[in-house]
mmCIF file with all atom_site columns, N, CA and C in Angstrom:
data_model
loop_
_atom_site.group_PDB
_atom_site.id
_atom_site.type_symbol
_atom_site.label_atom_id
_atom_site.label_alt_id
_atom_site.label_comp_id
_atom_site.label_asym_id
_atom_site.label_entity_id
_atom_site.label_seq_id
_atom_site.pdbx_PDB_ins_code
_atom_site.Cartn_x
_atom_site.Cartn_y
_atom_site.Cartn_z
_atom_site.occupancy
_atom_site.B_iso_or_equiv
_atom_site.pdbx_formal_charge
_atom_site.auth_seq_id
_atom_site.auth_comp_id
_atom_site.auth_asym_id
_atom_site.auth_atom_id
_atom_site.pdbx_PDB_model_num
ATOM 1   N N  . UNK A 1 1  ? -9.581  8.829  -13.464 1.00 0.00 ? 1  UNK A N  1
ATOM 2   C CA . UNK A 1 1  ? -9.851  8.343  -12.159 1.00 0.00 ? 1  UNK A CA 1
ATOM 3   C C  . UNK A 1 1  ? -9.725  8.980  -11.025 1.00 0.00 ? 1  UNK A C  1
ATOM 4   N N  . UNK A 1 2  ? -10.478 9.085  -9.892  1.00 0.00 ? 2  UNK A N  1
ATOM 5   C CA . UNK A 1 2  ? -10.022 9.866  -8.804  1.00 0.00 ? 2  UNK A CA 1
ATOM 6   C C  . UNK A 1 2  ? -9.621  8.780  -7.712  1.00 0.00 ? 2  UNK A C  1
ATOM 7   N N  . UNK A 1 3  ? -8.722  9.035  -6.815  1.00 0.00 ? 3  UNK A N  1
ATOM 8   C CA . UNK A 1 3  ? -8.256  8.076  -5.634  1.00 0.00 ? 3  UNK A CA 1
ATOM 9   C C  . UNK A 1 3  ? -9.484  8.287  -4.791  1.00 0.00 ? 3  UNK A C  1
ATOM 10  N N  . UNK A 1 4  ? -9.643  7.024  -4.178  1.00 0.00 ? 4  UNK A N  1
ATOM 11  C CA . UNK A 1 4  ? -10.379 7.141  -3.204  1.00 0.00 ? 4  UNK A CA 1
ATOM 12  C C  . UNK A 1 4  ? -9.600  7.577  -1.777  1.00 0.00 ? 4  UNK A C  1
ATOM 13  N N  . UNK A 1 5  ? -8.526  7.846  -1.606  1.00 0.00 ? 5  UNK A N  1
ATOM 14  C CA . UNK A 1 5  ? -7.790  8.148  -0.328  1.00 0.00 ? 5  UNK A CA 1
ATOM 15  C C  . UNK A 1 5  ? -6.481  8.789  -0.714  1.00 0.00 ? 5  UNK A C  1
ATOM 16  N N  . UNK A 1 6  ? -5.742  9.450  0.219   1.00 0.00 ? 6  UNK A N  1
ATOM 17  C CA . UNK A 1 6  ? -4.524  10.060 0.054   1.00 0.00 ? 6  UNK A CA 1
ATOM 18  C C  . UNK A 1 6  ? -3.913  9.946  1.261   1.00 0.00 ? 6  UNK A C  1
ATOM 19  N N  . UNK A 1 7  ? -2.632  9.645  1.064   1.00 0.00 ? 7  UNK A N  1
ATOM 20  C CA . UNK A 1 7  ? -1.732  9.159  2.588   1.00 0.00 ? 7  UNK A CA 1
ATOM 21  C C  . UNK A 1 7  ? -0.499  10.361 2.139   1.00 0.00 ? 7  UNK A C  1
ATOM 22  N N  . UNK A 1 8  ? -0.306  11.380 3.435   1.00 0.00 ? 8  UNK A N  1
ATOM 23  C CA . UNK A 1 8  ? 0.928   12.115 3.072   1.00 0.00 ? 8  UNK A CA 1
ATOM 24  C C  . UNK A 1 8  ? 2.185   11.606 3.946   1.00 0.00 ? 8  UNK A C  1
ATOM 25  N N  . UNK A 1 9  ? 3.339   11.632 3.763   1.00 0.00 ? 9  UNK A N  1
ATOM 26  C CA . UNK A 1 9  ? 4.324   11.302 4.556   1.00 0.00 ? 9  UNK A CA 1
ATOM 27  C C  . UNK A 1 9  ? 4.723   12.189 5.459   1.00 0.00 ? 9  UNK A C  1
ATOM 28  N N  . UNK A 1 10 ? 4.839   12.226 6.679   1.00 0.00 ? 10 UNK A N  1
ATOM 29  C CA . UNK A 1 10 ? 4.989   11.003 7.344   1.00 0.00 ? 10 UNK A CA 1
ATOM 30  C C  . UNK A 1 10 ? 3.596   10.698 7.693   1.00 0.00 ? 10 UNK A C  1
ATOM 31  N N  . UNK A 1 11 ? 3.318   9.392  7.672   1.00 0.00 ? 11 UNK A N  1
ATOM 32  C CA . UNK A 1 11 ? 2.019   8.684  8.324   1.00 0.00 ? 11 UNK A CA 1
ATOM 33  C C  . UNK A 1 11 ? 2.283   7.552  9.372   1.00 0.00 ? 11 UNK A C  1
ATOM 34  N N  . UNK A 1 12 ? 1.309   7.432  10.006  1.00 0.00 ? 12 UNK A N  1
ATOM 35  C CA . UNK A 1 12 ? 1.351   6.250  11.270  1.00 0.00 ? 12 UNK A CA 1
ATOM 36  C C  . UNK A 1 12 ? 0.699   5.042  10.451  1.00 0.00 ? 12 UNK A C  1
ATOM 37  N N  . UNK A 1 13 ? 0.820   4.085  11.412  1.00 0.00 ? 13 UNK A N  1
ATOM 38  C CA . UNK A 1 13 ? 0.150   2.747  10.884  1.00 0.00 ? 13 UNK A CA 1
ATOM 39  C C  . UNK A 1 13 ? -1.301  3.296  11.145  1.00 0.00 ? 13 UNK A C  1
ATOM 40  N N  . UNK A 1 14 ? -1.733  3.673  12.402  1.00 0.00 ? 14 UNK A N  1
ATOM 41  C CA . UNK A 1 14 ? -3.506  4.122  12.089  1.00 0.00 ? 14 UNK A CA 1
ATOM 42  C C  . UNK A 1 14 ? -3.954  5.049  11.047  1.00 0.00 ? 14 UNK A C  1
ATOM 43  N N  . UNK A 1 15 ? -3.240  6.015  10.395  1.00 0.00 ? 15 UNK A N  1
ATOM 44  C CA . UNK A 1 15 ? -3.252  6.974  9.461   1.00 0.00 ? 15 UNK A CA 1
ATOM 45  C C  . UNK A 1 15 ? -3.682  5.894  8.425   1.00 0.00 ? 15 UNK A C  1
ATOM 46  N N  . UNK A 1 16 ? -2.751  4.786  8.005   1.00 0.00 ? 16 UNK A N  1
ATOM 47  C CA . UNK A 1 16 ? -2.738  4.157  6.602   1.00 0.00 ? 16 UNK A CA 1
ATOM 48  C C  . UNK A 1 16 ? -4.041  3.198  6.639   1.00 0.00 ? 16 UNK A C  1
ATOM 49  N N  . UNK A 1 17 ? -4.025  2.954  8.025   1.00 0.00 ? 17 UNK A N  1
ATOM 50  C CA . UNK A 1 17 ? -5.376  1.644  7.954   1.00 0.00 ? 17 UNK A CA 1
ATOM 51  C C  . UNK A 1 17 ? -6.585  2.938  7.755   1.00 0.00 ? 17 UNK A C  1
ATOM 52  N N  . UNK A 1 18 ? -6.669  3.607  8.536   1.00 0.00 ? 18 UNK A N  1
ATOM 53  C CA . UNK A 1 18 ? -7.927  4.673  8.399   1.00 0.00 ? 18 UNK A CA 1
ATOM 54  C C  . UNK A 1 18 ? -8.152  5.140  6.727   1.00 0.00 ? 18 UNK A C  1
ATOM 55  N N  . UNK A 1 19 ? -7.206  5.662  6.107   1.00 0.00 ? 19 UNK A N  1
ATOM 56  C CA . UNK A 1 19 ? -7.189  5.685  4.813   1.00 0.00 ? 19 UNK A CA 1
ATOM 57  C C  . UNK A 1 19 ? -7.831  4.843  3.991   1.00 0.00 ? 19 UNK A C  1
ATOM 58  N N  . UNK A 1 20 ? -7.365  3.336  3.845   1.00 0.00 ? 20 UNK A N  1
ATOM 59  C CA . UNK A 1 20 ? -7.765  2.150  3.131   1.00 0.00 ? 20 UNK A CA 1
ATOM 60  C C  . UNK A 1 20 ? -8.780  1.449  3.672   1.00 0.00 ? 20 UNK A C  1
ATOM 61  N N  . UNK A 1 21 ? -9.409  2.081  5.167   1.00 0.00 ? 21 UNK A N  1
ATOM 62  C CA . UNK A 1 21 ? -10.497 1.108  5.408   1.00 0.00 ? 21 UNK A CA 1
ATOM 63  C C  . UNK A 1 21 ? -10.383 -0.251 5.925   1.00 0.00 ? 21 UNK A C  1
ATOM 64  N N  . UNK A 1 22 ? -9.044  -0.717 6.611   1.00 0.00 ? 22 UNK A N  1
ATOM 65  C CA . UNK A 1 22 ? -8.597  -1.962 6.558   1.00 0.00 ? 22 UNK A CA 1
ATOM 66  C C  . UNK A 1 22 ? -9.531  -2.677 7.485   1.00 0.00 ? 22 UNK A C  1
ATOM 67  N N  . UNK A 1 23 ? -9.886  -1.821 8.705   1.00 0.00 ? 23 UNK A N  1
ATOM 68  C CA . UNK A 1 23 ? -10.744 -2.439 9.555   1.00 0.00 ? 23 UNK A CA 1
ATOM 69  C C  . UNK A 1 23 ? -12.151 -2.698 9.434   1.00 0.00 ? 23 UNK A C  1
ATOM 70  N N  . UNK A 1 24 ? -12.398 -2.422 8.245   1.00 0.00 ? 24 UNK A N  1
ATOM 71  C CA . UNK A 1 24 ? -13.956 -2.589 7.741   1.00 0.00 ? 24 UNK A CA 1
ATOM 72  C C  . UNK A 1 24 ? -14.238 -3.281 6.703   1.00 0.00 ? 24 UNK A C  1
ATOM 73  N N  . UNK A 1 25 ? -13.364 -3.805 5.774   1.00 0.00 ? 25 UNK A N  1
ATOM 74  C CA . UNK A 1 25 ? -13.460 -4.249 4.405   1.00 0.00 ? 25 UNK A CA 1
ATOM 75  C C  . UNK A 1 25 ? -12.815 -5.567 4.448   1.00 0.00 ? 25 UNK A C  1
ATOM 76  N N  . UNK A 1 26 ? -13.601 -6.329 3.667   1.00 0.00 ? 26 UNK A N  1
ATOM 77  C CA . UNK A 1 26 ? -12.832 -7.810 3.379   1.00 0.00 ? 26 UNK A CA 1
ATOM 78  C C  . UNK A 1 26 ? -11.633 -7.678 2.520   1.00 0.00 ? 26 UNK A C  1
ATOM 79  N N  . UNK A 1 27 ? -10.758 -8.941 2.626   1.00 0.00 ? 27 UNK A N  1
ATOM 80  C CA . UNK A 1 27 ? -9.600  -9.025 1.953   1.00 0.00 ? 27 UNK A CA 1
ATOM 81  C C  . UNK A 1 27 ? -9.584  -8.320 0.544   1.00 0.00 ? 27 UNK A C  1
ATOM 82  N N  . UNK A 1 28 ? -8.671  -7.398 0.367   1.00 0.00 ? 28 UNK A N  1
ATOM 83  C CA . UNK A 1 28 ? -8.620  -6.761 -0.495  1.00 0.00 ? 28 UNK A CA 1
ATOM 84  C C  . UNK A 1 28 ? -7.000  -6.756 -1.411  1.00 0.00 ? 28 UNK A C  1
ATOM 85  N N  . UNK A 1 29 ? -6.783  -6.361 -2.570  1.00 0.00 ? 29 UNK A N  1
ATOM 86  C CA . UNK A 1 29 ? -5.574  -6.335 -2.942  1.00 0.00 ? 29 UNK A CA 1
ATOM 87  C C  . UNK A 1 29 ? -5.183  -4.837 -3.428  1.00 0.00 ? 29 UNK A C  1
ATOM 88  N N  . UNK A 1 30 ? -4.108  -4.547 -2.742  1.00 0.00 ? 30 UNK A N  1
ATOM 89  C CA . UNK A 1 30 ? -3.390  -3.198 -2.905  1.00 0.00 ? 30 UNK A CA 1
ATOM 90  C C  . UNK A 1 30 ? -2.282  -3.016 -3.855  1.00 0.00 ? 30 UNK A C  1
ATOM 91  N N  . UNK A 1 31 ? -1.973  -2.217 -4.914  1.00 0.00 ? 31 UNK A N  1
ATOM 92  C CA . UNK A 1 31 ? -1.096  -1.893 -5.471  1.00 0.00 ? 31 UNK A CA 1
ATOM 93  C C  . UNK A 1 31 ? -0.123  -0.883 -4.706  1.00 0.00 ? 31 UNK A C  1
ATOM 94  N N  . UNK A 1 32 ? 1.193   -1.349 -4.419  1.00 0.00 ? 32 UNK A N  1
ATOM 95  C CA . UNK A 1 32 ? 1.994   -0.108 -3.656  1.00 0.00 ? 32 UNK A CA 1
ATOM 96  C C  . UNK A 1 32 ? 3.115   0.078  -4.550  1.00 0.00 ? 32 UNK A C  1
ATOM 97  N N  . UNK A 1 33 ? 2.916   1.325  -5.461  1.00 0.00 ? 33 UNK A N  1
ATOM 98  C CA . UNK A 1 33 ? 3.934   1.790  -6.187  1.00 0.00 ? 33 UNK A CA 1
ATOM 99  C C  . UNK A 1 33 ? 4.660   2.935  -5.462  1.00 0.00 ? 33 UNK A C  1
ATOM 100 N N  . UNK A 1 34 ? 5.874   2.715  -5.222  1.00 0.00 ? 34 UNK A N  1
ATOM 101 C CA . UNK A 1 34 ? 6.763   3.879  -4.670  1.00 0.00 ? 34 UNK A CA 1
ATOM 102 C C  . UNK A 1 34 ? 8.189   3.734  -5.043  1.00 0.00 ? 34 UNK A C  1
ATOM 103 N N  . UNK A 1 35 ? 9.144   4.385  -5.178  1.00 0.00 ? 35 UNK A N  1
ATOM 104 C CA . UNK A 1 35 ? 10.602  4.328  -5.215  1.00 0.00 ? 35 UNK A CA 1
ATOM 105 C C  . UNK A 1 35 ? 11.287  4.333  -4.043  1.00 0.00 ? 35 UNK A C  1
ATOM 106 N N  . UNK A 1 36 ? 10.612  4.556  -2.930  1.00 0.00 ? 36 UNK A N  1
ATOM 107 C CA . UNK A 1 36 ? 11.452  4.391  -1.595  1.00 0.00 ? 36 UNK A CA 1
ATOM 108 C C  . UNK A 1 36 ? 11.320  3.113  -0.995  1.00 0.00 ? 36 UNK A C  1
ATOM 109 N N  . UNK A 1 37 ? 12.616  2.374  -0.797  1.00 0.00 ? 37 UNK A N  1
ATOM 110 C CA . UNK A 1 37 ? 12.594  1.122  -0.139  1.00 0.00 ? 37 UNK A CA 1
ATOM 111 C C  . UNK A 1 37 ? 11.898  1.305  1.409   1.00 0.00 ? 37 UNK A C  1
ATOM 112 N N  . UNK A 1 38 ? 12.052  2.107  1.932   1.00 0.00 ? 38 UNK A N  1
ATOM 113 C CA . UNK A 1 38 ? 11.652  2.675  3.243   1.00 0.00 ? 38 UNK A CA 1
ATOM 114 C C  . UNK A 1 38 ? 9.965   2.537  3.119   1.00 0.00 ? 38 UNK A C  1
ATOM 115 N N  . UNK A 1 39 ? 9.399   3.112  2.253   1.00 0.00 ? 39 UNK A N  1
ATOM 116 C CA . UNK A 1 39 ? 7.703   2.729  2.248   1.00 0.00 ? 39 UNK A CA 1
ATOM 117 C C  . UNK A 1 39 ? 7.529   1.629  2.370   1.00 0.00 ? 39 UNK A C  1
ATOM 118 N N  . UNK A 1 40 ? 7.908   0.906  1.055   1.00 0.00 ? 40 UNK A N  1
ATOM 119 C CA . UNK A 1 40 ? 7.946   -0.577 0.958   1.00 0.00 ? 40 UNK A CA 1
ATOM 120 C C  . UNK A 1 40 ? 8.072   -1.459 2.629   1.00 0.00 ? 40 UNK A C  1
ATOM 121 N N  . UNK A 1 41 ? 9.157   -1.108 2.985   1.00 0.00 ? 41 UNK A N  1
ATOM 122 C CA . UNK A 1 41 ? 9.532   -2.067 4.190   1.00 0.00 ? 41 UNK A CA 1
ATOM 123 C C  . UNK A 1 41 ? 8.750   -1.550 5.527   1.00 0.00 ? 41 UNK A C  1
ATOM 124 N N  . UNK A 1 42 ? 8.244   -0.540 5.504   1.00 0.00 ? 42 UNK A N  1
ATOM 125 C CA . UNK A 1 42 ? 7.273   0.302  6.554   1.00 0.00 ? 42 UNK A CA 1
ATOM 126 C C  . UNK A 1 42 ? 5.881   -0.386 6.301   1.00 0.00 ? 42 UNK A C  1
ATOM 127 N N  . UNK A 1 43 ? 5.297   -0.185 4.795   1.00 0.00 ? 43 UNK A N  1
ATOM 128 C CA . UNK A 1 43 ? 3.865   -0.267 4.481   1.00 0.00 ? 43 UNK A CA 1
ATOM 129 C C  . UNK A 1 43 ? 3.683   -1.290 4.102   1.00 0.00 ? 43 UNK A C  1
ATOM 130 N N  . UNK A 1 44 ? 4.283   -2.227 3.681   1.00 0.00 ? 44 UNK A N  1
ATOM 131 C CA . UNK A 1 44 ? 3.824   -3.942 3.318   1.00 0.00 ? 44 UNK A CA 1
ATOM 132 C C  . UNK A 1 44 ? 3.476   -4.642 4.511   1.00 0.00 ? 44 UNK A C  1
ATOM 133 N N  . UNK A 1 45 ? 4.390   -4.610 5.568   1.00 0.00 ? 45 UNK A N  1
ATOM 134 C CA . UNK A 1 45 ? 3.872   -5.544 6.525   1.00 0.00 ? 45 UNK A CA 1
ATOM 135 C C  . UNK A 1 45 ? 2.611   -5.125 7.235   1.00 0.00 ? 45 UNK A C  1
ATOM 136 N N  . UNK A 1 46 ? 2.172   -3.823 7.412   1.00 0.00 ? 46 UNK A N  1
ATOM 137 C CA . UNK A 1 46 ? 1.325   -3.238 7.892   1.00 0.00 ? 46 UNK A CA 1
ATOM 138 C C  . UNK A 1 46 ? -0.236  -3.601 7.297   1.00 0.00 ? 46 UNK A C  1
ATOM 139 N N  . UNK A 1 47 ? 0.066   -3.465 5.943   1.00 0.00 ? 47 UNK A N  1
ATOM 140 C CA . UNK A 1 47 ? -0.821  -4.012 5.127   1.00 0.00 ? 47 UNK A CA 1
ATOM 141 C C  . UNK A 1 47 ? -1.078  -5.609 5.037   1.00 0.00 ? 47 UNK A C  1
ATOM 142 N N  . UNK A 1 48 ? -0.018  -6.202 5.310   1.00 0.00 ? 48 UNK A N  1
ATOM 143 C CA . UNK A 1 48 ? -0.490  -7.699 5.264   1.00 0.00 ? 48 UNK A CA 1
ATOM 144 C C  . UNK A 1 48 ? -0.788  -8.565 6.358   1.00 0.00 ? 48 UNK A C  1
ATOM 145 N N  . UNK A 1 49 ? -0.709  -7.834 7.446   1.00 0.00 ? 49 UNK A N  1
ATOM 146 C CA . UNK A 1 49 ? -0.966  -7.940 8.812   1.00 0.00 ? 49 UNK A CA 1
ATOM 147 C C  . UNK A 1 49 ? -2.495  -8.021 8.776   1.00 0.00 ? 49 UNK A C  1
ATOM 148 N N  . UNK A 1 50 ? -3.202  -6.753 8.162   1.00 0.00 ? 50 UNK A N  1
ATOM 149 C CA . UNK A 1 50 ? -4.337  -6.279 8.159   1.00 0.00 ? 50 UNK A CA 1
ATOM 150 C C  . UNK A 1 50 ? -5.133  -7.267 7.199   1.00 0.00 ? 50 UNK A C  1
ATOM 151 N N  . UNK A 1 51 ? -4.421  -8.250 6.463   1.00 0.00 ? 51 UNK A N  1
ATOM 152 C CA . UNK A 1 51 ? -5.181  -9.146 5.690   1.00 0.00 ? 51 UNK A CA 1
ATOM 153 C C  . UNK A 1 51 ? -5.178  -8.603 4.262   1.00 0.00 ? 51 UNK A C  1
ATOM 154 N N  . UNK A 1 52 ? -4.705  -7.701 3.712   1.00 0.00 ? 52 UNK A N  1
ATOM 155 C CA . UNK A 1 52 ? -4.364  -7.391 2.548   1.00 0.00 ? 52 UNK A CA 1
ATOM 156 C C  . UNK A 1 52 ? -3.494  -8.148 1.814   1.00 0.00 ? 52 UNK A C  1
ATOM 157 N N  . UNK A 1 53 ? -3.607  -8.417 0.151   1.00 0.00 ? 53 UNK A N  1
ATOM 158 C CA . UNK A 1 53 ? -2.660  -8.944 -0.590  1.00 0.00 ? 53 UNK A CA 1
ATOM 159 C C  . UNK A 1 53 ? -1.992  -7.562 -1.348  1.00 0.00 ? 53 UNK A C  1
ATOM 160 N N  . UNK A 1 54 ? -0.561  -7.633 -1.299  1.00 0.00 ? 54 UNK A N  1
ATOM 161 C CA . UNK A 1 54 ? 0.037   -6.312 -1.537  1.00 0.00 ? 54 UNK A CA 1
ATOM 162 C C  . UNK A 1 54 ? 0.878   -6.714 -2.876  1.00 0.00 ? 54 UNK A C  1
ATOM 163 N N  . UNK A 1 55 ? 0.714   -5.870 -3.965  1.00 0.00 ? 55 UNK A N  1
ATOM 164 C CA . UNK A 1 55 ? 1.424   -5.893 -5.239  1.00 0.00 ? 55 UNK A CA 1
ATOM 165 C C  . UNK A 1 55 ? 2.481   -5.155 -5.203  1.00 0.00 ? 55 UNK A C  1
ATOM 166 N N  . UNK A 1 56 ? 3.780   -4.975 -4.725  1.00 0.00 ? 56 UNK A N  1
ATOM 167 C CA . UNK A 1 56 ? 4.784   -3.923 -4.939  1.00 0.00 ? 56 UNK A CA 1
ATOM 168 C C  . UNK A 1 56 ? 5.571   -3.809 -5.980  1.00 0.00 ? 56 UNK A C  1
ATOM 169 N N  . UNK A 1 57 ? 5.616   -2.716 -6.370  1.00 0.00 ? 57 UNK A N  1
ATOM 170 C CA . UNK A 1 57 ? 6.844   -2.185 -7.496  1.00 0.00 ? 57 UNK A CA 1
ATOM 171 C C  . UNK A 1 57 ? 7.233   -1.078 -7.143  1.00 0.00 ? 57 UNK A C  1
ATOM 172 N N  . UNK A 1 58 ? 8.369   -0.509 -7.855  1.00 0.00 ? 58 UNK A N  1
ATOM 173 C CA . UNK A 1 58 ? 8.853   0.815  -7.594  1.00 0.00 ? 58 UNK A CA 1
ATOM 174 C C  . UNK A 1 58 ? 8.562   1.791  -8.209  1.00 0.00 ? 58 UNK A C  1
ATOM 175 N N  . UNK A 1 59 ? 7.487   1.549  -9.397  1.00 0.00 ? 59 UNK A N  1
ATOM 176 C CA . UNK A 1 59 ? 6.904   2.258  -10.108 1.00 0.00 ? 59 UNK A CA 1
ATOM 177 C C  . UNK A 1 59 ? 5.951   1.539  -11.131 1.00 0.00 ? 59 UNK A C  1
ATOM 178 N N  . UNK A 1 60 ? 5.110   2.801  -11.412 1.00 0.00 ? 60 UNK A N  1
ATOM 179 C CA . UNK A 1 60 ? 3.765   2.121  -12.651 1.00 0.00 ? 60 UNK A CA 1
ATOM 180 C C  . UNK A 1 60 ? 4.537   1.070  -13.750 1.00 0.00 ? 60 UNK A C  1
ATOM 181 N N  . UNK A 1 61 ? 5.431   1.618  -14.209 1.00 0.00 ? 61 UNK A N  1
ATOM 182 C CA . UNK A 1 61 ? 6.254   0.749  -15.379 1.00 0.00 ? 61 UNK A CA 1
ATOM 183 C C  . UNK A 1 61 ? 6.542   -0.665 -14.976 1.00 0.00 ? 61 UNK A C  1
ATOM 184 N N  . UNK A 1 62 ? 7.180   -0.711 -13.749 1.00 0.00 ? 62 UNK A N  1
ATOM 185 C CA . UNK A 1 62 ? 7.717   -1.913 -13.165 1.00 0.00 ? 62 UNK A CA 1
ATOM 186 C C  . UNK A 1 62 ? 6.229   -2.703 -12.857 1.00 0.00 ? 62 UNK A C  1
ATOM 187 N N  . UNK A 1 63 ? 5.117   -2.063 -12.348 1.00 0.00 ? 63 UNK A N  1
ATOM 188 C CA . UNK A 1 63 ? 4.131   -2.990 -11.873 1.00 0.00 ? 63 UNK A CA 1
ATOM 189 C C  . UNK A 1 63 ? 3.176   -3.574 -13.393 1.00 0.00 ? 63 UNK A C  1
ATOM 190 N N  . UNK A 1 64 ? 3.386   -2.815 -14.311 1.00 0.00 ? 64 UNK A N  1
ATOM 191 C CA . UNK A 1 64 ? 2.814   -3.292 -15.634 1.00 0.00 ? 64 UNK A CA 1
ATOM 192 C C  . UNK A 1 64 ? 3.483   -4.219 -15.909 1.00 0.00 ? 64 UNK A C  1
ATOM 193 N N  . UNK A 1 65 ? 4.795   -4.185 -16.001 1.00 0.00 ? 65 UNK A N  1
ATOM 194 C CA . UNK A 1 65 ? 5.697   -5.404 -16.426 1.00 0.00 ? 65 UNK A CA 1
ATOM 195 C C  . UNK A 1 65 ? 5.937   -6.829 -15.610 1.00 0.00 ? 65 UNK A C  1
ATOM 196 N N  . UNK A 1 66 ? 5.477   -6.458 -14.109 1.00 0.00 ? 66 UNK A N  1
ATOM 197 C CA . UNK A 1 66 ? 5.482   -7.572 -13.062 1.00 0.00 ? 66 UNK A CA 1
ATOM 198 C C  . UNK A 1 66 ? 4.370   -8.376 -13.133 1.00 0.00 ? 66 UNK A C  1
ATOM 199 N N  . UNK A 1 67 ? 3.115   -7.271 -13.192 1.00 0.00 ? 67 UNK A N  1
ATOM 200 C CA . UNK A 1 67 ? 1.638   -7.884 -12.999 1.00 0.00 ? 67 UNK A CA 1
ATOM 201 C C  . UNK A 1 67 ? 0.830   -7.927 -14.164 1.00 0.00 ? 67 UNK A C  1
#
């Protein structure tokens, strides 16, 4: 499968919202799989404020185990 969007670090709040289309979509669920606590602390609140449900994990294996 091909990704719908890509985000390079560092990124701004606006970059994140533009890539995921947060300003035009209905409430959606996003999987955030990254081993960086900083990415989780920065990105999760932005997504939640925009109305997204965020399923967070440190990697794909943890996501599969938790969800």
